[in-house]
Coordinates of C-alpha atoms and ligand atoms in Angstrom, one line a residue:
M537 CA -17.2 -15.4 28.4
I538 CA -15.2 -15.7 25.3
A539 CA -12.2 -18.0 25.5
A540 CA -9.4 -18.4 23.1
T541 CA -10.1 -21.6 21.2
G542 CA -8.5 -23.6 18.4
A543 CA -5.1 -25.0 18.1
T544 CA -3.3 -22.0 19.6
G545 CA -5.5 -22.0 22.8
C546 CA -5.4 -19.4 25.5
R547 CA -2.5 -20.1 27.8
N548 CA -2.7 -18.6 31.2
E549 CA 0.5 -19.7 32.8
G550 CA 2.5 -16.4 32.5
R551 CA 2.2 -13.2 34.4
N552 CA -0.7 -11.1 33.3
E553 CA 0.6 -7.6 33.4
G554 CA -2.8 -6.1 33.0
R555 CA -1.3 -4.3 30.0
F556 CA -3.2 -1.3 28.7
S557 CA -6.1 -2.0 30.9
A558 CA -5.9 1.5 32.2
L559 CA -5.7 3.1 28.8
W560 CA -7.7 1.0 26.4
Y561 CA -11.3 0.3 26.3
R562 CA -10.7 -3.4 25.8
V563 CA -14.1 -4.6 24.7
S564 CA -14.9 -5.8 21.3
S565 CA -18.3 -5.6 19.6
L566 CA -18.7 -9.2 20.7
F567 CA -19.2 -7.9 24.3
G568 CA -21.6 -5.4 23.0
R569 CA -20.4 -2.7 25.4
K570 CA -19.8 0.7 23.7
K571 CA -19.6 3.1 26.6
P572 CA -16.7 5.6 26.1
A573 CA -14.1 5.4 28.8
K574 CA -12.4 8.7 30.0
I575 CA -8.8 8.2 30.7
G576 CA -6.9 11.3 31.7
S577 CA -7.3 13.7 28.8
Y578 CA -8.1 10.8 26.4
V579 CA -11.4 9.4 25.6
S580 CA -11.3 6.0 24.1
R581 CA -14.2 4.3 22.4
M582 CA -15.0 1.6 20.0
D583 CA -17.7 2.4 17.6
S584 CA -20.3 0.1 16.0
S585 CA -17.7 -1.0 13.4
S586 CA -15.2 -1.9 16.1
K587 CA -13.0 1.1 15.2
K588 CA -10.8 2.1 18.1
I589 CA -10.9 5.8 18.2
V590 CA -9.1 7.7 21.0
T591 CA -9.6 11.4 21.3
G592 CA -7.5 13.9 23.2
D593 CA -6.9 17.5 23.7
A594 CA -6.9 20.1 20.9
G595 CA -8.5 17.9 18.3
Y596 CA -6.1 15.0 18.8
V597 CA -7.5 11.7 17.4
L598 CA -5.8 8.3 17.4
E599 CA -7.2 5.7 15.1
D600 CA -5.9 2.7 16.9
V601 CA -5.5 -0.9 15.8
P602 CA -7.1 -3.9 17.4
H603 CA -5.3 -5.8 20.1
F604 CA -5.8 -9.3 21.5
S605 CA -6.9 -7.8 24.8
D606 CA -9.9 -6.2 23.0
Y607 CA -11.5 -9.7 22.7
I608 CA -9.5 -12.2 24.8
P609 CA -9.4 -11.3 28.5
D610 CA -6.6 -12.0 30.9
L611 CA -3.9 -13.1 28.4
P612 CA -0.5 -13.6 29.9
T613 CA 2.3 -11.3 28.8
Y614 CA 6.1 -11.8 28.8
S615 CA 9.2 -9.7 28.8
N616 CA 10.3 -8.8 25.3
P617 CA 13.4 -11.1 24.6
L618 CA 15.0 -8.1 22.8
Q619 CA 15.7 -6.7 26.3
D620 CA 18.5 -9.2 26.5
H621 CA 19.5 -9.1 22.9
P622 CA 23.2 -8.1 22.6
A623 CA 22.4 -5.8 19.7
Y624 CA 19.6 -3.9 21.4
S625 CA 20.3 -4.0 25.1
V626 CA 22.6 -1.0 24.7
V627 CA 20.1 1.1 22.8
K628 CA 18.4 3.6 25.0
Q629 CA 14.6 4.0 24.5
Y630 CA 14.6 1.1 22.1
F631 CA 11.1 0.2 23.1
V632 CA 8.3 2.2 21.8
H633 CA 6.3 4.1 24.5
D634 CA 2.7 3.2 24.7
D635 CA 1.7 6.8 24.1
D636 CA 3.8 7.2 21.0
T637 CA 1.7 8.0 18.0
V638 CA 2.4 9.3 14.5
T639 CA 0.6 12.3 13.0
Q640 CA -0.9 11.8 9.6
K641 CA -0.8 15.4 8.6
A642 CA 2.7 16.8 8.5
I643 CA 1.5 20.4 7.8
A644 CA -0.1 22.1 10.7
H645 CA -1.8 25.4 11.2
K646 CA -1.3 27.5 14.3
N647 CA -4.9 27.2 15.5
G648 CA -5.8 24.0 13.7
P649 CA -6.7 20.7 15.4
R650 CA -3.8 18.3 16.2
G651 CA -5.5 15.9 13.8
L652 CA -5.4 12.2 13.1
H653 CA -2.7 9.9 14.5
F654 CA -1.7 6.3 14.1
R655 CA 0.0 4.0 16.6
R656 CA 3.8 4.1 16.3
A657 CA 5.3 0.8 15.2
G658 CA 8.1 -0.9 16.9
P659 CA 9.0 -3.3 19.7
R660 CA 7.1 -3.2 23.0
Q661 CA 8.4 -4.1 26.4
K662 CA 5.9 -6.8 26.8
V663 CA 5.0 -9.4 24.3
Y664 CA 2.0 -11.8 24.1
F665 CA 3.8 -14.8 22.7
E666 CA 6.6 -17.0 24.0
P667 CA 9.0 -17.9 21.2
D668 CA 8.2 -21.6 21.1
E669 CA 4.5 -20.9 21.1
V670 CA 4.6 -18.9 17.9
H671 CA 3.7 -20.6 14.6
A672 CA 3.8 -18.0 11.9
C673 CA 2.9 -18.1 8.2
I674 CA 3.5 -15.7 5.3
V675 CA 1.5 -15.4 2.2
T676 CA 1.9 -13.2 -0.9
C677 CA -1.1 -12.2 -3.1
G678 CA -1.9 -10.1 -6.2
G679 CA 0.6 -8.9 -8.8
L680 CA 4.4 -8.9 -8.4
C681 CA 6.3 -6.1 -7.0
P682 CA 10.0 -5.5 -6.3
G683 CA 10.8 -6.3 -2.7
L684 CA 8.4 -9.1 -2.0
N685 CA 11.2 -11.5 -1.3
T686 CA 13.0 -9.0 0.9
V687 CA 9.8 -8.7 3.0
I688 CA 9.5 -12.5 3.3
R689 CA 13.2 -12.8 4.2
E690 CA 13.0 -10.1 6.9
I691 CA 9.8 -11.5 8.5
V692 CA 11.5 -14.9 8.8
C693 CA 14.8 -13.4 10.0
G694 CA 13.1 -10.9 12.3
L695 CA 11.1 -13.6 14.0
Y696 CA 14.1 -15.9 14.3
H697 CA 16.8 -13.5 15.3
M698 CA 14.9 -11.0 17.3
Y699 CA 12.3 -13.2 19.0
G700 CA 13.7 -16.7 18.8
V701 CA 10.8 -18.0 16.8
K702 CA 11.6 -21.2 14.8
K703 CA 8.3 -22.2 13.2
V704 CA 7.5 -20.1 10.1
L705 CA 5.5 -21.5 7.1
G706 CA 5.3 -20.1 3.6
I707 CA 1.8 -20.5 2.0
D708 CA 2.2 -21.5 -1.6
G709 CA 0.4 -19.4 -4.2
G710 CA -1.6 -16.7 -2.5
Y711 CA -4.9 -17.0 -0.5
K712 CA -6.0 -20.1 -2.2
G713 CA -2.8 -21.8 -1.1
F714 CA -4.2 -21.9 2.4
Y715 CA -6.6 -24.6 1.5
S716 CA -5.5 -26.0 -1.8
R717 CA -1.7 -26.2 -1.8
N718 CA 1.3 -27.2 0.2
T719 CA 3.2 -25.1 2.7
V720 CA 6.9 -24.4 2.7
P721 CA 8.9 -24.3 5.9
L722 CA 10.9 -21.1 6.0
T723 CA 14.2 -20.6 8.0
P724 CA 16.9 -18.0 7.7
K725 CA 18.9 -20.4 5.7
V726 CA 16.1 -21.0 3.2
V727 CA 15.5 -17.2 2.7
N728 CA 19.1 -16.1 3.0
D729 CA 19.6 -15.0 -0.7
I730 CA 16.1 -14.4 -1.8
H731 CA 16.2 -10.6 -1.6
K732 CA 18.5 -10.7 -4.6
R733 CA 15.7 -12.2 -6.8
G734 CA 12.6 -10.6 -8.3
G735 CA 9.2 -12.1 -7.8
T736 CA 8.1 -14.1 -4.7
I737 CA 9.5 -17.4 -3.7
L738 CA 6.1 -18.3 -2.4
G739 CA 4.2 -17.6 -5.6
T740 CA 1.2 -15.5 -5.9
T741 CA -2.3 -15.7 -7.3
R742 CA -5.4 -13.6 -7.8
G743 CA -8.9 -14.7 -6.7
G744 CA -9.6 -17.6 -4.4
H745 CA -10.3 -15.7 -1.3
D746 CA -12.6 -17.9 0.8
T747 CA -12.6 -16.5 4.3
S748 CA -13.9 -19.5 6.2
K749 CA -11.7 -22.0 4.4
I750 CA -8.6 -19.8 5.0
V751 CA -9.4 -19.4 8.7
D752 CA -10.2 -23.1 9.0
S753 CA -6.8 -23.9 7.6
I754 CA -5.1 -21.4 10.0
Q755 CA -6.8 -23.0 12.9
D756 CA -6.2 -26.6 11.8
R757 CA -2.5 -25.9 11.3
G758 CA -2.2 -24.2 14.7
I759 CA -1.0 -21.0 13.1
N760 CA -1.1 -18.0 15.4
Q761 CA 0.6 -15.2 13.4
V762 CA -0.4 -14.5 9.8
Y763 CA 1.7 -12.1 7.7
I764 CA -0.2 -11.1 4.6
I765 CA 1.7 -9.2 1.8
G766 CA -0.4 -7.7 -0.9
G767 CA -2.2 -4.7 -2.4
D768 CA -5.6 -3.2 -1.8
G769 CA -7.5 -6.4 -2.7
T770 CA -5.2 -8.4 -0.4
Q771 CA -5.7 -6.0 2.5
K772 CA -9.5 -6.3 2.1
G773 CA -9.1 -10.1 2.2
A774 CA -6.9 -9.7 5.3
S775 CA -9.5 -7.6 7.1
F776 CA -12.1 -10.4 6.5
I777 CA -9.7 -13.0 7.8
F778 CA -9.0 -10.8 10.9
E779 CA -12.8 -10.3 11.5
E780 CA -13.4 -14.1 11.3
I781 CA -10.5 -14.8 13.6
K782 CA -11.9 -12.3 16.1
R783 CA -15.4 -13.8 15.8
R784 CA -14.0 -17.2 16.6
G785 CA -12.1 -15.7 19.5
L786 CA -8.7 -17.0 18.4
K787 CA -5.3 -15.7 19.6
V788 CA -4.1 -15.2 16.0
A789 CA -2.4 -12.0 15.0
V790 CA -3.2 -10.8 11.4
A791 CA -0.6 -8.4 10.1
G792 CA -0.7 -6.8 6.6
I793 CA 2.3 -5.5 4.7
P794 CA 1.1 -3.2 1.9
K795 CA 2.4 -4.2 -1.6
T796 CA 1.5 -2.4 -4.8
I797 CA 3.6 -1.3 -7.7
D798 CA 0.9 1.3 -8.6
N799 CA 1.4 3.1 -5.2
D800 CA -2.4 3.2 -5.0
I801 CA -2.7 2.4 -1.3
P802 CA -3.8 5.4 0.7
V803 CA -2.4 6.8 4.0
I804 CA 1.2 5.4 3.6
D805 CA 3.9 7.6 2.2
R806 CA 4.7 5.2 -0.6
S807 CA 4.5 1.5 -1.2
F808 CA 7.7 -0.7 -1.3
G809 CA 8.9 -1.4 -4.8
F810 CA 7.7 1.9 -6.1
D811 CA 11.1 3.5 -6.0
T812 CA 12.6 0.5 -7.9
A813 CA 9.7 0.6 -10.4
V814 CA 10.4 4.3 -11.1
E815 CA 14.1 3.7 -11.5
E816 CA 13.4 0.8 -13.9
A817 CA 11.0 2.8 -15.9
Q818 CA 13.8 5.3 -16.5
R819 CA 15.7 2.7 -18.5
A820 CA 12.7 2.3 -20.9
I821 CA 12.3 6.1 -21.1
N822 CA 16.0 6.5 -21.9
A823 CA 15.8 3.9 -24.7
A824 CA 12.7 5.7 -26.0
H825 CA 14.5 9.0 -26.0
V826 CA 17.6 7.5 -27.8
E827 CA 15.3 6.0 -30.5
A828 CA 13.3 9.2 -30.8
E829 CA 16.3 11.5 -31.1
S830 CA 17.9 9.4 -33.8
G831 CA 14.9 9.1 -36.2
E832 CA 13.2 11.6 -38.4
N833 CA 10.3 13.1 -36.4
G834 CA 11.0 10.3 -33.8
I835 CA 8.3 9.6 -31.2
G836 CA 9.2 7.3 -28.3
L837 CA 6.1 5.9 -26.6
V838 CA 6.5 4.1 -23.3
K839 CA 3.7 2.3 -21.5
V840 CA 4.1 1.8 -17.8
M841 CA 1.9 0.1 -15.1
G842 CA -0.8 2.1 -13.3
R843 CA -4.3 0.7 -13.5
Y844 CA -6.1 3.5 -11.7
S845 CA -3.2 5.6 -10.4
G846 CA -0.6 7.2 -12.5
F847 CA 2.2 7.5 -9.9
I848 CA 4.8 5.5 -11.8
A849 CA 4.2 7.5 -15.0
M850 CA 4.3 10.8 -13.1
Y851 CA 7.4 10.1 -11.1
A852 CA 9.3 8.5 -14.0
T853 CA 8.4 11.6 -16.1
L854 CA 9.6 14.0 -13.4
A855 CA 12.8 12.0 -12.8
S856 CA 13.6 11.7 -16.5
R857 CA 13.3 15.2 -17.9
D858 CA 13.2 13.7 -21.4
V859 CA 9.5 13.2 -21.4
D860 CA 7.3 15.7 -23.3
C861 CA 4.0 14.3 -22.4
C862 CA 2.7 12.1 -19.5
L863 CA -0.7 10.6 -19.7
I864 CA -2.3 9.1 -16.6
P865 CA -5.7 7.6 -15.7
E866 CA -6.6 10.5 -13.5
S867 CA -6.3 13.1 -16.2
P868 CA -8.6 12.4 -19.2
F869 CA -7.1 13.5 -22.5
Y870 CA -8.4 13.8 -26.1
L871 CA -6.7 13.4 -29.4
E872 CA -8.2 15.7 -32.0
G873 CA -8.8 19.5 -32.1
P874 CA -7.3 22.5 -30.4
C875 CA -5.1 21.7 -27.4
G876 CA -5.6 18.0 -28.1
L877 CA -2.7 15.5 -28.1
F878 CA -2.2 15.4 -31.9
E879 CA -1.9 19.2 -32.1
Y880 CA 0.7 19.1 -29.3
I881 CA 2.7 16.2 -30.9
E882 CA 2.8 18.2 -34.2
R883 CA 4.0 21.3 -32.5
R884 CA 6.6 19.5 -30.5
L885 CA 8.0 17.7 -33.5
K886 CA 8.2 20.9 -35.4
E887 CA 10.0 22.6 -32.5
N888 CA 12.3 19.8 -31.4
G889 CA 12.4 17.1 -34.0
H890 CA 11.5 14.3 -31.6
M891 CA 9.4 13.7 -28.5
V892 CA 8.8 11.1 -25.8
I893 CA 5.4 10.1 -24.4
V894 CA 4.8 8.1 -21.2
I895 CA 1.4 6.6 -20.8
A896 CA 0.1 4.7 -17.8
E897 CA -1.8 1.5 -18.8
G898 CA -5.1 2.8 -17.3
A899 CA -5.0 6.2 -19.1
G900 CA -7.5 6.9 -21.8
Q901 CA -9.5 3.7 -21.3
E902 CA -12.7 5.6 -21.9
L903 CA -11.4 6.6 -25.4
L904 CA -10.6 2.9 -26.1
S905 CA -14.1 1.9 -25.1
E906 CA -15.5 4.3 -27.7
S907 CA -13.4 2.9 -30.5
M908 CA -13.2 -0.8 -29.5
Q909 CA -16.1 -3.1 -28.9
S910 CA -15.1 -5.4 -26.2
A911 CA -16.9 -7.0 -23.2
D912 CA -15.9 -5.8 -19.8
K913 CA -13.5 -8.6 -18.8
K914 CA -12.3 -9.1 -15.2
D915 CA -9.4 -11.0 -13.7
A916 CA -9.9 -13.7 -11.0
S917 CA -9.9 -11.0 -8.3
G918 CA -12.6 -9.0 -10.0
N919 CA -10.2 -6.3 -11.3
K920 CA -11.2 -4.9 -14.7
L921 CA -8.9 -6.1 -17.4
L922 CA -7.6 -3.1 -19.4
R923 CA -7.3 -2.7 -23.1
D924 CA -3.8 -2.1 -24.4
V925 CA -3.6 1.7 -24.5
G926 CA 0.0 1.7 -25.7
L927 CA -0.8 -0.2 -28.8
W928 CA -4.0 1.7 -29.5
L929 CA -2.3 5.1 -29.1
S930 CA 0.6 4.1 -31.3
Q931 CA -1.9 3.2 -34.1
K932 CA -3.9 6.4 -33.6
I933 CA -0.8 8.6 -33.9
K934 CA 0.5 6.7 -36.9
E935 CA -2.9 7.0 -38.7
H936 CA -3.2 10.7 -37.9
F937 CA 0.3 11.6 -39.2
A938 CA -0.1 9.4 -42.3
K939 CA -3.6 10.6 -43.3
K940 CA -4.3 14.0 -41.8
A941 CA -1.0 15.7 -40.9
K942 CA 0.9 14.1 -43.9
M943 CA 4.1 14.1 -41.9
I944 CA 6.7 11.3 -41.8
I945 CA 7.1 10.1 -38.3
N946 CA 9.1 7.3 -36.7
L947 CA 7.2 5.9 -33.7
K948 CA 8.8 3.3 -31.4
H949 CA 6.5 1.8 -28.9
I950 CA 8.2 0.4 -25.8
D951 CA 6.2 -1.7 -23.3
P952 CA 8.4 -2.5 -20.3
T953 CA 5.4 -3.1 -18.0
Y954 CA 6.3 -6.5 -16.6
M955 CA 10.1 -5.8 -16.6
I956 CA 9.5 -3.0 -14.2
R957 CA 7.9 -5.1 -11.6
A958 CA 9.8 -8.4 -12.0
V959 CA 13.2 -6.9 -10.9
P960 CA 14.6 -7.3 -7.4
S961 CA 14.2 -4.2 -5.2
N962 CA 16.8 -1.5 -5.2
A963 CA 18.8 -0.4 -2.1
S964 CA 16.3 2.1 -0.8
D965 CA 13.4 -0.4 -1.2
N966 CA 15.4 -3.1 0.4
V967 CA 15.8 -1.0 3.6
Y968 CA 12.2 0.0 3.5
C969 CA 11.1 -3.6 3.1
T970 CA 13.2 -4.6 6.1
L971 CA 11.7 -2.0 8.3
L972 CA 8.1 -2.8 7.2
A973 CA 8.7 -6.5 7.9
Q974 CA 10.3 -5.9 11.3
S975 CA 7.5 -3.5 12.3
A976 CA 4.9 -6.1 11.4
V977 CA 6.8 -8.7 13.5
H978 CA 7.1 -6.3 16.5
G979 CA 3.3 -5.5 16.2
A980 CA 2.2 -9.2 16.1
M981 CA 4.5 -10.2 19.0
A982 CA 3.0 -7.3 21.0
G983 CA -0.5 -8.7 20.5
Y984 CA -1.6 -6.2 17.9
T985 CA -3.7 -7.6 15.1
G986 CA -5.9 -6.4 12.2
F987 CA -3.3 -3.9 11.2
T988 CA -1.2 -2.9 8.2
S989 CA 2.4 -1.8 8.8
G990 CA 3.2 1.4 6.9
L991 CA 5.3 4.5 6.7
V992 CA 3.4 7.7 7.6
N993 CA 5.3 10.9 7.3
G994 CA 8.5 9.0 7.5
R995 CA 7.5 7.1 10.6
H996 CA 6.6 3.4 10.8
S997 CA 3.1 3.0 12.0
Y998 CA 0.3 0.5 12.5
I999 CA -2.8 1.4 10.5
P1000 CA -6.2 -0.2 10.9
F1001 CA -7.2 -2.2 7.8
Y1002 CA -10.3 -0.2 7.1
R1003 CA -8.2 3.0 6.6
I1004 CA -6.1 1.2 4.0
T1005 CA -9.0 -0.3 2.1
E1006 CA -11.6 2.4 2.2
K1007 CA -10.3 4.3 -0.8
Q1008 CA -7.5 4.5 -3.3
N1009 CA -4.5 6.7 -3.5
N1010 CA -4.6 8.6 -6.8
V1011 CA -2.7 11.5 -8.4
V1012 CA -4.6 14.6 -7.7
I1013 CA -4.4 16.7 -10.8
T1014 CA -5.4 19.9 -9.1
D1015 CA -2.5 19.5 -6.7
R1016 CA 1.1 20.8 -6.8
M1017 CA 2.8 17.7 -8.0
W1018 CA 0.8 17.4 -11.2
A1019 CA 1.3 21.2 -11.8
R1020 CA 5.0 20.6 -11.4
L1021 CA 4.9 17.9 -14.0
L1022 CA 2.8 20.0 -16.4
S1023 CA 5.3 22.9 -16.1
S1024 CA 8.2 20.5 -16.7
T1025 CA 6.8 18.9 -19.8
N1026 CA 4.8 21.9 -21.1
Q1027 CA 2.1 19.5 -22.2
P1028 CA -1.5 20.6 -22.4
S1029 CA -3.5 20.0 -19.3
F1030 CA -6.4 18.8 -21.4
M1031 CA -8.6 20.6 -18.9
S1032 CA -10.8 23.6 -19.4
A1033 CA -11.2 26.2 -16.6
K1034 CA -14.7 24.7 -16.0
D1035 CA -13.2 21.2 -15.5
V1036 CA -10.6 22.5 -13.1
I1037 CA -13.3 24.2 -11.0
E1038 CA -15.5 21.1 -11.0
D1039 CA -12.5 18.9 -10.2
K1040 CA -11.5 21.1 -7.3
R1041 CA -15.1 20.9 -6.0
E1042 CA -15.1 17.2 -6.2
D1043 CA -11.8 17.1 -4.5
E1044 CA -12.8 19.5 -1.8
A1045 CA -16.0 17.6 -0.9
P1046 CA -14.4 14.6 0.8
T1047 CA -11.8 16.9 2.4
R1048 CA -14.5 19.0 3.9
H1049 CA -16.2 15.9 5.2
F1050 CA -13.1 14.6 6.7
D1051 CA -12.1 18.0 8.1
N1052 CA -14.4 17.3 11.0
Q1053 CA -12.4 14.2 11.6
C1054 CA -9.0 15.9 11.2
N1055 CA -8.4 16.5 7.5
L1056 CA -7.8 12.9 6.6
D1057 CA -8.3 13.2 2.9
K1058 CA -5.7 15.5 1.4
S1059 CA -3.0 14.4 3.7
N1060 CA -3.4 10.9 2.3
L1061 CA -1.9 12.1 -0.8
V1062 CA 1.6 12.4 0.5
N1063 CA 3.0 12.1 -2.9
N1064 CA 1.2 15.2 -4.0
E1065 CA 2.1 17.1 -0.9
I1066 CA 5.8 17.6 -1.1
C1067 CA 6.3 21.3 -1.2
Ligands
LIG207 N1 -12.9 -7.4 -1.7 C1 -12.2 -8.4 -1.4 N2 -12.5 -9.3 -0.4 C2 -11.8 -10.4 -0.1 N3 -10.7 -10.7 -0.8 C3 -10.3 -10.0 -1.9 C4 -11.0 -8.8 -2.2 N4 -10.4 -8.2 -3.3 C5 -9.4 -9.0 -3.6 N5 -9.3 -10.1 -2.7 C6 -8.3 -11.1 -2.7 O1 -7.0 -10.6 -2.6 C7 -6.1 -11.2 -3.4 C8 -5.4 -10.2 -4.2 O2 -6.3 -9.3 -4.8 P1 -5.9 -8.5 -6.2 O3 -5.7 -9.5 -7.3 O4 -6.9 -7.5 -6.4 O5 -4.5 -7.9 -6.0 P2 -4.0 -6.7 -4.9 O6 -3.8 -7.3 -3.6 O7 -5.0 -5.6 -5.0 O8 -2.6 -6.4 -5.5 P3 -2.3 -5.6 -6.9 O9 -3.5 -4.9 -7.3 O10 -1.2 -4.6 -6.4 O11 -1.7 -6.6 -7.8 C9 -6.9 -12.2 -4.3 O12 -6.6 -13.5 -3.8 C10 -8.3 -11.8 -4.1 O13 -9.2 -12.9 -4.1
LIG208 O1 -1.2 -9.1 -15.4 P1 -1.4 -9.2 -14.0 O2 -0.4 -10.0 -13.3 O3 -2.8 -9.4 -13.6 O4 -1.0 -7.7 -13.4 C1 -1.4 -6.5 -14.0 C2 -1.8 -5.5 -13.0 O5 -1.1 -5.6 -11.8 C3 -0.7 -4.3 -11.4 O6 0.7 -4.3 -11.5 C4 -0.9 -4.0 -9.9 O7 -2.3 -3.9 -9.7 C5 -1.4 -3.3 -12.3 O8 -0.6 -2.2 -12.6 C6 -1.6 -4.2 -13.5 O9 -2.7 -3.8 -14.3
LIG209 MG1 -5.1 -4.0 -6.4

């Protein structure tokens, strides 16, 4: 038998409500039992990779998240203290029903399968922790993003005010802080004003993920709830931490909150801070437009973040209306020749006297590789370091107009990259961060673990780590949103008919594959799906 071990132990003094025992196949791969259980019209199974898949009628699939009861038997449960909370006691149906799930695909066909679902986030009637038993910690990893401090604040305040939890630690400086730095006690008083500041009060680092050292530290400190805020890399790291915790049989909840300014995390509608980033990018675009309009053949060139995904560039362009050309990593472009960028710039300057170009930092990297000899450098987390496309493109445009086109131009290059992510979150992101943090707290208190809290079709959900980490969210250039952008800027698509067909084929392949499992792929691209 597997017993909960380590500092948190497995306490048995409360009532065991036998929660979910009827519904869930509560066996982890540790027990080695994989027999599907038929429950009403649902069939629940855990496959070889410990995925919890529940199937139902008419092509219904639930990709569930792990729960303590999967690997620790007979844990006691307790009434949710929110039941007696003055703010919530009057709210009808405040608790989330066990059967509530959120559909991943908002668009349905009459005879199509019901498709993939995730567990709905929110408070449960029963919790798996008593308030004074909880010892939570929060860590932030990866690059900065507006809203990090709001998420930290709301985890602390949510634990304190909703669940009466008093012990919350901040881990200093990302994953490596678990084993090489000090911790910071966090109380509502300490975090009271932090949402008004950019950055993260906990500090953040790249690299340094050492699963066993991190889990040792969690165990040694007696931590039993771990809140991990970070991007795709961080969520991969979180999933290793969860697996190790499960392997050791610890009653420690691991909850991820997805953070990425690039909006490159799949499944979720958008990442927090993205709205703020787009808003902030507008300020740079406005400045570029003012400069361009005022000079002779003025060109404003703005470089924004977006390593592999051009969402900030695309949305900032669509929002601004002043942009004549948007270049993103997903859409290769070329400079010379018919329908190339130089030809378009010349035409636009002749027509309009000025133009604005927005470029995502990851765009055109293959062109830079051709013209610059440089070793492939990586950051501490293993992410490829990009060459400065803004600077490179500025030089190329200047050279072209001086030597070949023989036109006077006035190019102003604005690089607001770090300004965009260092600001505090705007009002809409602040609300979003609050709900993400509260969802994570409710999930951990209810005994869920190994999940990321995220917005799916406007509903807060618990998503298994593997779904978040298996691929990246990218702009699909054969989808409607990019077509809208092209029609608003009138820029060349830089694609031949052949490219479009090939791109569509590539795009369709994974969709066909996933179709059997409920059309997962395209519906990930919520940002491209708005009709
Ligand atoms: N494959 C992985 N396995 C384990 N840990 C990882 C992995 N990839 C990244 N990490 C760890 O996650 C942390 C953050 O990763 P990274 O620097 O890639 O940022 P991120 O979370 O992707 O955020 P962003 O890209 O938005 O800045 C680092 O400490 C890194 O060591
Ligand atoms: O310079 P840093 O801190 O490594 O961060 C840069 C990267 O972080 C991101 O903001 C998020 O991954 C990318 O857009 C960017 O390339
Ligand atoms: Mg990343």
